[in-house]
Amino acid sequence: MSAVAHTTTAASAQSFEVRPFDAPVGAEIIGLDLTRPLSDDDFVRVHRAHLDHALLVFRDQRITPEQQIAFSRRFGSLQIHVLKQFLLADHPEIFIISNIVENGQPIGLGDAGKFWHSDLSYKELPSLGSMLLAQELPEEGGDTLFASQQLAYETPPAELRQALDGKRAAHSYTARYADEVFAGIRRPTLTEAQLAEVKSVVHPVVRTHPETGRKGLFVNENFTTHILDIPEEESRQILAELYAHSAKPEFIYRHQWQPHDMVFWDNRALIHLATGCPSRLRRRMHRTTIQGDVPF
Ligand code: SIN
């Protein structure tokens, strides 16, 4: 088990409800106030709900960066994003995702998540889960889609499933960099030091969730470059089929953000995609990213 209560607290229990969505994944947590420290019993319930539903929505959380960081740390150590220019001042654990430009400079990563991905799958220790807090939302657009890779694994065409047995794939942070820049997506140039932080890694194509034991696909169009030990063309074909399969509507929950929503998803079970909003509208989100285990 990788997620543990990292701090014990004397906090008092809160009365809250877990209400599953009418969707393949996700549940709303009603009545939990994250400005208050979580009691150990409440932590156990939230942790269980996160494993059961893979995604939790906490509404109207007017929490400070310190409170977001403290809540995130209950689930594990936090990962610091390689794009240091978009870390919140004095709180490097918070990565800013935003299309806002101030004084000619983007305040956050403008086009994060334009391709399906699992956060930090390009690291030796990819993310357990991410918490994304809505700070400023556009009047139109800006939804995020989440697709269950466990459902996707359980339902691929038989011949495709056989082709995945024991396979491993390489992941790289810069896998789509050239395509993204070509498509007009703003991507900061990486320094030598940043490139050294994101060397290509290899993970199984199918991973077993370390806490639930459920299997799921673990490749994504944003960061996976190729499947090892098979011809390049075959790898390209299998990945294309997997990408088409893994984002079928029946695996997807669409999150339409409300002010101060905080969404906590499981990167070991889901991939996600930011649908974007018109560039004239402002969107600003704060993300913490919790470190997971070596995938197996
Ligand atoms: C992300 O990929 O973590 C960002 C998703 C979003 O901005 O909706």
Coordinates of C-alpha atoms and ligand atoms in Angstrom, one line a residue:
M1 CA 0.0 0.0 0.0
S2 CA 1.5 3.3 -1.0
A3 CA -0.9 5.9 0.3
V4 CA -0.7 6.4 4.0
A5 CA -1.6 9.1 6.5
H6 CA 1.7 11.0 6.6
T7 CA 0.7 13.0 9.6
T8 CA -1.4 12.1 12.5
T9 CA -3.6 14.8 13.7
A10 CA -5.8 15.5 16.7
A11 CA -8.4 17.0 14.3
S12 CA -12.1 16.3 15.0
A13 CA -14.2 14.2 12.6
Q14 CA -16.4 15.9 10.1
S15 CA -19.8 14.7 8.9
F16 CA -19.6 14.1 5.1
E17 CA -21.1 12.0 2.4
V18 CA -19.6 10.3 -0.6
R19 CA -22.0 10.5 -3.6
P20 CA -20.9 8.5 -6.7
F21 CA -21.5 10.1 -10.0
D22 CA -23.7 8.5 -12.7
A23 CA -20.5 8.0 -14.7
P24 CA -17.8 5.3 -15.1
V25 CA -15.7 6.9 -12.4
G26 CA -15.9 9.7 -9.9
A27 CA -17.8 10.8 -6.7
E28 CA -18.6 14.0 -5.0
I29 CA -17.6 14.5 -1.4
I30 CA -20.3 16.5 0.3
G31 CA -19.8 18.4 3.5
L32 CA -16.0 18.1 4.0
D33 CA -14.2 21.4 4.8
L34 CA -10.6 21.2 3.7
T35 CA -9.7 24.4 5.5
R36 CA -9.8 22.2 8.6
P37 CA -7.2 19.5 9.1
L38 CA -8.5 16.0 8.3
S39 CA -8.9 13.6 11.3
D40 CA -7.3 10.2 10.8
D41 CA -10.8 8.5 10.5
D42 CA -11.9 11.0 7.9
F43 CA -8.6 10.5 6.0
V44 CA -9.3 6.7 5.9
R45 CA -12.8 7.3 4.4
V46 CA -11.5 9.8 1.8
H47 CA -8.6 7.4 0.9
R48 CA -11.1 4.5 0.5
A49 CA -13.4 6.6 -1.6
H50 CA -10.5 7.6 -3.8
L51 CA -9.6 4.0 -4.4
D52 CA -13.2 3.0 -5.1
H53 CA -14.1 5.9 -7.4
A54 CA -10.6 7.0 -8.8
L55 CA -11.7 10.6 -8.8
L56 CA -13.2 12.8 -6.0
V57 CA -14.7 16.3 -6.3
F58 CA -14.6 18.6 -3.3
R59 CA -16.9 21.6 -3.9
D60 CA -16.3 25.2 -2.9
Q61 CA -12.9 24.7 -1.3
R62 CA -11.6 28.2 -0.5
I63 CA -8.3 26.9 0.7
T64 CA -4.9 28.4 0.9
P65 CA -1.9 27.0 -0.9
E66 CA -0.6 25.8 2.5
Q67 CA -3.9 23.9 3.1
Q68 CA -3.9 22.4 -0.4
I69 CA -0.3 21.2 0.2
A70 CA -1.0 19.9 3.7
F71 CA -4.1 17.9 2.4
S72 CA -2.1 16.5 -0.6
R73 CA 0.8 15.4 1.7
R74 CA -1.6 13.1 3.6
F75 CA -1.4 10.9 0.5
G76 CA 2.3 10.9 -0.1
S77 CA 5.3 13.1 -1.0
L78 CA 4.8 15.9 -3.5
Q79 CA 6.5 16.1 -6.8
I80 CA 8.0 19.4 -8.1
H81 CA 7.3 20.0 -11.8
V82 CA 10.2 20.4 -14.1
L83 CA 8.9 23.7 -15.4
K84 CA 10.2 25.7 -12.4
Q85 CA 9.0 29.0 -14.0
F86 CA 5.4 28.0 -13.3
L87 CA 5.7 27.0 -9.7
L88 CA 3.8 29.2 -7.2
A89 CA 6.1 31.7 -5.5
D90 CA 7.2 30.3 -2.1
H91 CA 5.2 27.2 -2.7
P92 CA 7.0 25.1 -5.3
E93 CA 4.7 22.1 -4.6
I94 CA 2.0 24.0 -6.5
F95 CA 2.2 24.0 -10.3
I96 CA 0.2 26.7 -12.0
I97 CA -1.8 25.8 -15.1
S98 CA -3.1 28.9 -16.7
N99 CA -3.6 30.7 -20.0
I100 CA -3.1 34.1 -18.3
V101 CA -0.3 36.3 -19.5
E102 CA 0.8 39.1 -17.2
N103 CA 3.4 41.7 -18.3
G104 CA 4.1 39.7 -21.4
Q105 CA 4.9 36.5 -19.4
P106 CA 2.6 33.5 -19.0
I107 CA 1.9 32.9 -15.3
G108 CA 1.5 29.2 -15.8
L109 CA 1.6 26.4 -18.3
G110 CA -1.0 27.6 -20.9
D111 CA -1.7 24.4 -22.7
A112 CA -1.3 21.7 -20.2
G113 CA -3.1 18.5 -20.9
K114 CA -4.0 19.0 -24.5
F115 CA -3.3 15.3 -25.2
W116 CA -4.5 12.4 -23.1
H117 CA -2.0 11.6 -20.3
S118 CA -1.4 10.3 -16.8
D119 CA 0.6 13.0 -14.9
L120 CA 4.3 12.4 -14.8
S121 CA 4.2 9.0 -16.5
Y122 CA 7.6 10.1 -17.8
K123 CA 9.2 9.7 -14.3
E124 CA 10.6 6.6 -12.7
L125 CA 8.0 7.2 -10.0
P126 CA 5.0 8.5 -11.8
S127 CA 2.3 10.3 -9.9
L128 CA -0.1 8.5 -7.5
G129 CA -2.7 11.3 -8.0
S130 CA -3.1 15.0 -8.6
M131 CA -5.2 17.6 -6.9
L132 CA -6.4 20.4 -9.1
L133 CA -8.0 23.5 -7.5
A134 CA -10.0 25.9 -9.7
Q135 CA -8.9 29.5 -8.9
E136 CA -10.3 31.3 -11.9
L137 CA -12.6 29.8 -14.5
P138 CA -13.7 30.8 -18.0
E139 CA -17.4 31.4 -18.6
E140 CA -17.2 28.9 -21.4
G141 CA -15.2 25.7 -21.9
G142 CA -12.3 24.6 -19.7
D143 CA -13.8 21.1 -18.9
T144 CA -11.5 18.2 -18.1
L145 CA -12.1 14.7 -19.3
F146 CA -11.1 11.6 -17.3
A147 CA -11.0 8.1 -18.8
S148 CA -10.8 4.9 -16.8
Q149 CA -7.8 2.8 -18.0
Q150 CA -9.0 -0.1 -15.9
L151 CA -12.3 -0.3 -17.8
A152 CA -10.3 0.2 -21.0
Y153 CA -8.0 -2.8 -20.0
E154 CA -10.9 -5.0 -19.2
T155 CA -12.6 -4.5 -22.6
P156 CA -10.1 -4.3 -25.5
P157 CA -10.5 -6.6 -28.5
A158 CA -9.1 -10.0 -27.6
E159 CA -6.2 -9.9 -30.1
L160 CA -5.1 -6.5 -28.8
R161 CA -5.1 -7.7 -25.2
Q162 CA -2.9 -10.7 -26.1
A163 CA -0.5 -8.3 -27.9
L164 CA 0.0 -6.4 -24.6
D165 CA 1.1 -9.4 -22.5
G166 CA 4.4 -8.6 -20.8
K167 CA 5.1 -5.6 -23.0
R168 CA 6.9 -2.5 -21.8
A169 CA 6.9 1.0 -23.3
A170 CA 9.1 4.1 -23.1
H171 CA 7.8 7.4 -21.8
S172 CA 9.3 10.8 -22.4
Y173 CA 8.3 14.3 -21.2
T174 CA 9.3 15.7 -24.6
A175 CA 7.6 13.0 -26.7
R176 CA 5.1 15.5 -28.2
Y177 CA 7.1 18.7 -27.9
A178 CA 7.8 19.1 -31.6
D179 CA 4.2 18.3 -32.5
E180 CA 2.9 20.7 -29.9
V181 CA 5.1 23.6 -30.9
F182 CA 4.1 22.8 -34.6
A183 CA 0.4 23.0 -33.6
G184 CA 1.0 26.4 -32.1
I185 CA 0.9 25.2 -28.5
R186 CA 3.2 27.2 -26.3
R187 CA 6.0 25.1 -24.9
P188 CA 8.9 26.6 -23.0
T189 CA 12.3 25.6 -24.3
L190 CA 13.9 23.3 -21.7
T191 CA 17.4 24.0 -20.3
E192 CA 20.0 21.3 -20.1
A193 CA 19.3 20.9 -16.4
Q194 CA 15.5 20.5 -17.1
L195 CA 16.2 17.9 -19.8
A196 CA 18.4 16.0 -17.4
E197 CA 15.5 15.8 -15.0
V198 CA 13.2 14.2 -17.5
K199 CA 15.2 11.4 -19.1
S200 CA 13.1 8.7 -20.9
V201 CA 11.8 5.9 -18.7
V202 CA 10.3 2.4 -19.3
H203 CA 7.1 1.2 -17.7
P204 CA 4.8 -1.9 -18.2
V205 CA 2.0 -1.3 -20.8
V206 CA -0.4 -2.8 -18.4
R207 CA 0.0 -1.9 -14.7
T208 CA -1.4 -3.4 -11.6
H209 CA -2.8 -0.8 -9.2
P210 CA -0.6 -1.1 -6.1
E211 CA -3.5 -0.6 -3.7
T212 CA -6.5 -2.3 -5.3
G213 CA -4.7 -4.9 -7.4
R214 CA -6.9 -4.0 -10.5
K215 CA -5.1 -3.9 -13.8
G216 CA -5.2 -1.0 -16.2
L217 CA -3.6 0.3 -19.4
F218 CA -0.6 2.5 -18.7
V219 CA 0.3 4.2 -22.0
N220 CA -0.8 7.6 -23.2
E221 CA -0.6 9.7 -26.3
N222 CA 1.2 12.6 -24.6
F223 CA 4.3 10.8 -23.2
T224 CA 4.6 7.3 -24.5
T225 CA 7.0 7.1 -27.4
H226 CA 7.1 3.3 -28.3
I227 CA 6.7 -0.2 -27.2
L228 CA 10.0 -2.0 -26.6
D229 CA 11.2 -5.1 -28.4
I230 CA 8.8 -5.0 -31.4
P231 CA 9.2 -3.4 -34.8
E232 CA 8.6 0.3 -34.9
E233 CA 5.6 0.0 -37.2
E234 CA 3.9 -2.6 -35.1
S235 CA 4.5 -0.4 -32.0
R236 CA 2.9 2.5 -33.8
Q237 CA -0.1 0.5 -34.8
I238 CA -0.7 -1.0 -31.4
L239 CA -0.4 2.3 -29.7
A240 CA -2.8 4.0 -32.1
E241 CA -5.3 1.2 -31.4
L242 CA -4.8 1.6 -27.7
Y243 CA -5.2 5.3 -27.8
A244 CA -8.4 5.1 -29.8
H245 CA -9.8 2.4 -27.4
S246 CA -8.7 4.0 -24.2
A247 CA -10.7 7.2 -24.7
K248 CA -14.0 5.7 -25.7
P249 CA -17.0 7.6 -24.3
E250 CA -18.1 4.7 -22.1
F251 CA -14.9 5.1 -20.0
I252 CA -15.1 8.9 -19.6
Y253 CA -16.3 11.3 -16.9
R254 CA -16.4 14.9 -18.0
H255 CA -15.8 17.4 -15.3
Q256 CA -17.5 20.8 -15.7
W257 CA -15.7 23.0 -13.2
Q258 CA -17.5 25.1 -10.6
P259 CA -15.8 27.9 -8.7
H260 CA -13.3 26.5 -6.1
D261 CA -13.8 22.9 -7.1
M262 CA -10.9 20.7 -6.1
V263 CA -10.6 17.5 -8.0
F264 CA -8.4 14.7 -6.8
W265 CA -7.8 11.9 -9.3
D266 CA -5.8 8.7 -9.4
N267 CA -3.1 8.8 -12.1
R268 CA -2.6 5.0 -11.7
A269 CA -6.2 4.4 -12.9
L270 CA -7.1 7.3 -15.2
I271 CA -5.8 9.4 -18.1
H272 CA -7.1 12.9 -18.5
L273 CA -7.4 15.6 -21.1
A274 CA -8.0 19.4 -20.8
T275 CA -10.5 20.4 -23.4
G276 CA -9.4 24.1 -23.5
C277 CA -11.3 27.4 -23.6
P278 CA -11.3 30.4 -25.9
S279 CA -8.0 32.2 -25.5
R280 CA -9.7 35.5 -24.7
L281 CA -11.1 33.9 -21.4
R282 CA -9.0 33.5 -18.3
R283 CA -8.4 30.1 -16.6
R284 CA -6.1 29.5 -13.6
M285 CA -5.7 26.2 -11.7
H286 CA -3.4 25.1 -9.0
R287 CA -2.1 21.6 -9.1
T288 CA -0.3 19.5 -6.5
T289 CA 1.1 16.1 -7.7
I290 CA 1.6 13.2 -5.3
Q291 CA 4.3 10.8 -6.0
G292 CA 3.4 7.1 -6.6
D293 CA 5.3 3.8 -6.8
V294 CA 7.4 2.1 -9.5
P295 CA 4.7 0.7 -11.8
F296 CA 4.5 -3.1 -12.0
Ligands
SIN1 C1 -3.6 18.6 -16.3 O1 -3.3 18.0 -17.3 O2 -3.1 18.3 -15.2 C2 -4.5 19.9 -16.4 C3 -5.9 19.6 -16.7 C4 -6.7 20.8 -16.8 O3 -6.2 21.9 -16.8 O4 -7.9 20.7 -17.0

